[in-house]
Coordinates of C-alpha atoms and ligand atoms in Angstrom, one line a residue:
X918 CA -27.7 10.1 -20.6
X919 CA -26.1 6.6 -20.2
X920 CA -22.4 6.2 -20.5
X921 CA -20.7 3.2 -22.1
X922 CA -19.1 0.8 -19.7
X923 CA -15.3 0.8 -19.6
X924 CA -12.8 -1.8 -18.3
X925 CA -12.0 0.7 -15.5
X926 CA -15.5 0.9 -14.0
X927 CA -14.9 -1.7 -11.2
X928 CA -11.8 0.2 -10.0
X929 CA -13.5 3.6 -10.3
X930 CA -16.6 2.4 -8.4
X931 CA -14.3 1.4 -5.5
X932 CA -12.6 4.8 -5.6
X933 CA -16.0 6.4 -5.3
X934 CA -16.8 4.5 -2.2
X935 CA -13.8 4.3 0.1
X936 CA -14.2 2.1 3.2
X937 CA -12.3 4.4 5.6
X938 CA -15.2 6.7 6.4
X939 CA -17.3 3.7 7.3
X940 CA -14.5 2.3 9.4
X941 CA -14.3 5.5 11.3
X942 CA -18.0 5.3 12.1
X943 CA -17.5 1.7 13.3
X944 CA -14.7 3.0 15.6
X945 CA -17.1 5.5 17.1
X946 CA -20.0 3.0 17.5
X947 CA -17.7 0.3 19.0
X948 CA -16.2 2.7 21.5
X949 CA -19.5 4.2 22.7
X950 CA -21.5 1.0 22.5
X951 CA -21.8 -2.1 24.7
X952 CA -20.0 -4.4 22.3
X953 CA -17.2 -6.8 23.2
X954 CA -16.7 -8.2 19.7
X955 CA -17.1 -6.6 16.3
X956 CA -19.5 -9.3 15.1
X957 CA -22.0 -8.0 17.7
X958 CA -21.8 -4.5 16.2
X959 CA -21.9 -5.8 12.6
X960 CA -25.1 -7.7 13.4
X961 CA -26.8 -4.4 14.5
X962 CA -25.8 -2.3 11.5
X963 CA -28.7 -1.3 9.3
X964 CA -29.0 -2.3 5.6
X965 CA -27.8 1.1 4.5
X966 CA -25.6 3.8 6.1
X967 CA -24.9 7.3 4.8
X968 CA -21.5 8.8 5.7
X969 CA -21.1 12.3 4.1
X970 CA -22.0 11.9 0.4
X971 CA -21.4 8.1 0.4
X972 CA -24.2 5.6 0.8
X973 CA -23.0 2.1 2.0
X974 CA -25.4 -0.6 1.2
X975 CA -25.0 -3.8 3.4
X976 CA -22.2 -2.2 5.4
X977 CA -21.5 -5.4 7.4
X978 CA -20.6 -7.2 4.1
X979 CA -18.5 -4.3 3.0
X980 CA -16.6 -4.4 6.3
X981 CA -16.2 -8.2 6.5
X982 CA -13.0 -8.3 4.3
X983 CA -11.3 -6.0 6.8
X984 CA -12.5 -7.8 10.0
X985 CA -9.0 -9.2 10.8
X986 CA -7.5 -5.8 10.6
X987 CA -10.2 -4.2 12.8
X988 CA -9.7 -6.8 15.5
X989 CA -7.2 -4.6 17.3
X990 CA -10.1 -2.4 18.2
X991 CA -11.4 -5.1 20.5
X992 CA -8.3 -4.7 22.7
X993 CA -8.9 -1.0 23.2
X994 CA -10.3 -1.5 26.8
X995 CA -7.4 -3.7 27.8
X996 CA -4.5 -2.6 25.6
X997 CA -1.4 -4.7 25.1
X998 CA 2.1 -3.1 25.0
X999 CA 2.6 -1.2 21.7
X1000 CA 4.3 -3.2 18.9
X1001 CA 5.4 0.0 17.1
X1002 CA 6.1 3.7 17.7
X1003 CA 4.0 6.3 16.0
X1004 CA 5.2 9.9 15.7
X1005 CA 3.1 12.9 14.8
X1006 CA 4.1 15.6 12.3
X1007 CA 6.3 17.3 14.9
X1008 CA 8.1 14.1 15.8
X1009 CA 6.2 13.6 19.1
X1010 CA 5.0 10.1 20.0
X1011 CA 1.3 9.5 19.8
X1012 CA -0.5 6.7 21.6
X1013 CA -4.0 5.5 22.7
X1014 CA -6.9 5.9 20.4
X1015 CA -5.2 8.2 18.0
X1016 CA -2.4 5.8 17.4
X1017 CA -4.8 2.8 17.1
X1018 CA -7.0 4.7 14.5
X1019 CA -3.9 5.6 12.5
X1020 CA -2.5 2.1 12.6
X1021 CA -5.7 0.3 11.7
X1022 CA -6.5 3.0 9.0
X1023 CA -3.1 2.4 7.4
X1024 CA -3.6 -1.4 7.2
X1025 CA -7.2 -1.0 5.8
X1026 CA -6.3 1.6 3.3
X1027 CA -3.4 -0.5 2.1
X1028 CA -5.6 -3.5 1.5
X1029 CA -8.3 -1.5 -0.2
X1030 CA -5.8 0.2 -2.5
X1031 CA -4.3 -3.2 -3.4
X1032 CA -7.6 -4.2 -4.9
X1033 CA -8.2 -0.8 -6.6
X1034 CA -4.7 -0.7 -8.1
X1035 CA -5.1 -4.2 -9.5
X1036 CA -8.5 -3.3 -11.0
X1037 CA -7.1 -0.1 -12.6
X1038 CA -3.7 -1.5 -13.7
X1039 CA -4.9 -4.5 -15.7
X1040 CA -6.9 -2.7 -18.4
X1041 CA -3.9 -0.3 -19.0
X1042 CA -1.8 -2.9 -20.9
X1043 CA 1.3 -1.2 -19.3
X1044 CA 4.4 -2.9 -17.9
X1045 CA 6.3 0.2 -16.6
X1046 CA 6.6 -1.4 -13.1
X1047 CA 8.2 -4.5 -14.4
X1048 CA 11.1 -3.1 -16.5
X1049 CA 14.3 -1.2 -15.9
X1050 CA 14.8 2.4 -17.0
X1051 CA 14.5 3.1 -20.7
X1052 CA 17.1 5.1 -22.6
X1053 CA 16.7 8.8 -21.8
X1054 CA 15.6 8.2 -18.2
X1055 CA 17.8 9.7 -15.5
X1056 CA 17.9 6.6 -13.4
X1057 CA 20.3 3.7 -14.0
X1058 CA 18.2 1.1 -12.3
X1059 CA 14.9 0.5 -10.6
X1060 CA 14.5 -1.4 -7.4
X1061 CA 11.8 -3.8 -6.4
X1062 CA 12.0 -4.6 -2.6
X1063 CA 11.3 -8.3 -1.8
X1064 CA 10.5 -10.3 1.3
X1065 CA 12.9 -13.1 2.0
X1066 CA 10.0 -15.5 1.5
X1067 CA 9.6 -14.2 -2.1
X1068 CA 13.2 -14.9 -3.2
X1069 CA 12.4 -18.4 -4.3
X1070 CA 10.2 -17.0 -7.0
X1071 CA 13.2 -15.6 -8.8
X1072 CA 15.9 -17.9 -10.2
X1073 CA 18.4 -15.0 -10.7
X1074 CA 22.0 -14.2 -9.8
X1075 CA 22.5 -12.9 -6.3
X1076 CA 24.8 -10.4 -4.7
X1077 CA 24.9 -11.0 -1.0
X1078 CA 28.3 -9.8 0.4
X1079 CA 29.6 -8.0 3.5
X1080 CA 29.6 -4.8 1.4
X1081 CA 26.0 -5.1 0.1
X1082 CA 24.7 -6.0 3.6
X1083 CA 25.9 -2.7 5.2
X1084 CA 24.5 -0.4 2.5
X1085 CA 21.5 0.3 0.3
X1086 CA 20.9 0.6 -3.4
X1087 CA 20.3 4.4 -3.0
X1088 CA 23.5 4.8 -0.8
X1089 CA 25.7 2.7 -3.1
X1090 CA 24.4 3.1 -6.7
X1091 CA 27.8 1.9 -8.0
X1092 CA 27.2 -1.5 -6.5
X1093 CA 23.6 -1.6 -7.7
X1094 CA 24.8 -0.7 -11.2
X1095 CA 27.3 -3.6 -11.2
X1096 CA 24.5 -5.8 -12.5
X1097 CA 23.7 -5.7 -16.2
X1098 CA 20.7 -8.0 -15.9
X1099 CA 18.0 -8.5 -13.4
X1100 CA 19.7 -9.4 -10.1
X1101 CA 18.8 -10.1 -6.5
X1102 CA 20.7 -8.0 -3.9
X1103 CA 20.9 -8.4 -0.1
X1104 CA 21.0 -4.9 1.3
X1105 CA 21.1 -3.6 4.9
X1106 CA 17.3 -3.0 4.6
X1107 CA 16.6 -6.5 3.1
X1108 CA 16.4 -8.1 -0.3
X1109 CA 15.5 -6.4 -3.5
X1110 CA 15.3 -7.1 -7.2
X1111 CA 17.5 -4.6 -9.2
X1112 CA 16.3 -4.0 -12.7
X1113 CA 19.2 -2.3 -14.6
X1114 CA 18.6 -0.1 -17.7
X1115 CA 16.7 -1.9 -20.5
X1116 CA 16.3 -5.1 -18.4
X1117 CA 13.0 -6.8 -17.6
X1118 CA 11.7 -8.8 -14.7
X1119 CA 12.0 -12.5 -15.7
X1120 CA 8.3 -13.0 -15.1
X1121 CA 7.2 -10.5 -17.6
X1122 CA 5.7 -12.0 -20.7
X1123 CA 4.2 -10.2 -23.7
X1124 CA 0.8 -10.7 -22.2
X1125 CA 1.3 -10.0 -18.5
X1126 CA 3.0 -11.2 -15.3
X1127 CA 3.5 -14.9 -15.4
X1128 CA 3.1 -15.3 -11.7
X1129 CA 0.3 -12.7 -11.3
X1130 CA -1.8 -14.4 -8.6
X1131 CA 1.4 -15.0 -6.5
X1132 CA 3.3 -11.9 -7.5
X1133 CA 5.4 -10.3 -4.7
X1134 CA 3.6 -8.0 -2.2
X1135 CA 5.3 -4.8 -3.6
X1136 CA 4.0 -5.7 -7.1
X1137 CA 0.4 -5.7 -5.8
X1138 CA 0.5 -2.1 -4.5
X1139 CA 1.5 0.4 -7.1
X1140 CA 0.8 3.2 -8.0
X1141 CA -1.6 4.7 -5.4
X1142 CA -0.1 4.2 -2.0
X1143 CA -1.6 4.5 1.5
X1144 CA 0.5 7.0 3.5
X1145 CA -1.4 7.5 6.7
X1146 CA 1.8 6.3 8.2
X1147 CA 5.3 6.2 6.7
X1148 CA 8.0 3.9 8.0
X1149 CA 10.8 5.9 9.6
X1150 CA 13.7 3.6 10.4
X1151 CA 15.8 6.4 11.9
X1152 CA 13.4 6.7 14.8
X1153 CA 13.3 2.9 15.6
X1154 CA 13.7 2.3 19.3
X1155 CA 15.4 -1.0 20.1
X1156 CA 13.2 -3.7 18.5
X1157 CA 10.2 -1.3 18.0
X1158 CA 9.8 0.0 14.4
X1159 CA 8.8 3.6 14.1
X1160 CA 6.2 5.2 11.8
X1161 CA 5.6 8.9 11.1
X1162 CA 2.0 10.2 10.6
X1163 CA 1.6 11.6 7.1
X1164 CA -2.2 11.4 6.5
X1165 CA -1.7 11.4 2.7
X1166 CA -2.6 9.2 -0.3
X1167 CA 0.4 9.2 -2.6
X1168 CA -0.1 8.6 -6.3
X1169 CA 2.8 8.2 -8.7
X1170 CA 2.4 10.4 -11.7
X1171 CA 4.3 8.1 -14.1
X1172 CA 1.4 5.6 -14.0
X1173 CA -1.1 6.0 -16.8
X1174 CA -4.2 5.4 -14.7
X1175 CA -3.0 7.9 -12.1
X1176 CA -2.8 10.6 -14.8
X1177 CA -6.1 9.6 -16.3
X1178 CA -8.0 9.4 -13.0
X1179 CA -6.3 12.2 -11.1
X1180 CA -9.6 13.8 -10.1
X1181 CA -11.1 10.5 -9.0
X1182 CA -8.0 9.7 -6.9
X1183 CA -8.0 13.2 -5.3
X1184 CA -11.7 12.8 -4.5
X1185 CA -11.1 9.3 -2.9
X1186 CA -8.3 10.8 -0.7
X1187 CA -10.5 13.7 0.4
X1188 CA -13.4 11.4 1.3
X1189 CA -10.9 9.5 3.5
X1190 CA -10.0 12.8 5.2
X1191 CA -6.4 12.5 3.7
X1192 CA -4.4 14.8 1.5
X1193 CA -3.8 13.6 -2.1
X1194 CA -0.2 13.9 -3.2
X1195 CA 0.9 13.4 -6.8
X1196 CA 4.6 12.8 -7.4
X1197 CA 6.7 11.8 -10.4
X1198 CA 9.1 8.9 -9.7
X1199 CA 10.6 7.7 -12.9
X1200 CA 11.8 9.6 -16.0
Ligands
SF4_873 S1 6.8 -10.3 -10.6 FE1 5.2 -9.8 -12.1 S2 4.3 -7.9 -11.4 FE2 6.3 -8.1 -10.3 S3 7.8 -7.0 -11.5 FE3 7.8 -9.2 -12.2 S4 6.4 -9.2 -14.0 FE4 6.0 -7.3 -12.8
SF4_874 S1 2.7 2.1 -14.1 FE1 0.6 1.8 -13.5 S2 -0.5 0.8 -15.2 FE2 1.8 0.6 -15.6 S3 2.3 -1.4 -14.7 FE3 2.6 0.1 -13.1 S4 0.7 0.1 -11.9 FE4 0.3 -0.8 -13.9

């Protein structure tokens, strides 16, 4: 029986063939082989590789978009000082290969999910991520964290005071609720766009995001998140940022494609050897 194509097919196809199992195989081959650079290994890959139930055709081409993220693997025999601290589930530091695999895996999964989320979001015709809370929702505002370099995309009022810079939106909701329209805030943790109740992001049009190709990083990544590692600021050591190992894929239940494709997202996480976690965020 043939099934009708749907606008979600490209995203679903990517969910069915996660890159992480292939990346893990590359790890193994690189560590046990005579390779100095990844290109040498890629050149020796066969046209087809089977990992568990997944068949990867032209694996070198599939891996190529992640080559820059895999480069750290080339330093494994002569490691540089760590740029971050990784902690296991009991809070103990991990290092060496285990830490390298978790770090590279997190970066690769994040990039892959950015593509998958974009492919699944577009056909939904939904703008939940781009508006403040509706009447009846328990929250008074939603927060969109921004990089300092992204601020110039938003010609909006700014709150950047001694008070805002020593607190966060969650710790000081009264300050975050001071805004009645979309506003940029400078918090202790950095900048964010606060969308108060019934407000909208200034870039949202009736059709879509006006700056879609250049939209902020955080707008590219909802609502299936890579959580092999989670940032843990409380454990930062001097200038080294800390991350806790979670080994999960987090999907936010408010999103229509997460609800619709729950089984496919769970299967994706399991193929990656990660636990799928579904969580409600808004409402
Ligand atoms: S920048 Fe675009 S994607 Fe991000 S919140 Fe605004 S409208 Fe939505
Ligand atoms: S909730 Fe989901 S479908 Fe709606 S805008 Fe956000 S990512 Fe897209």
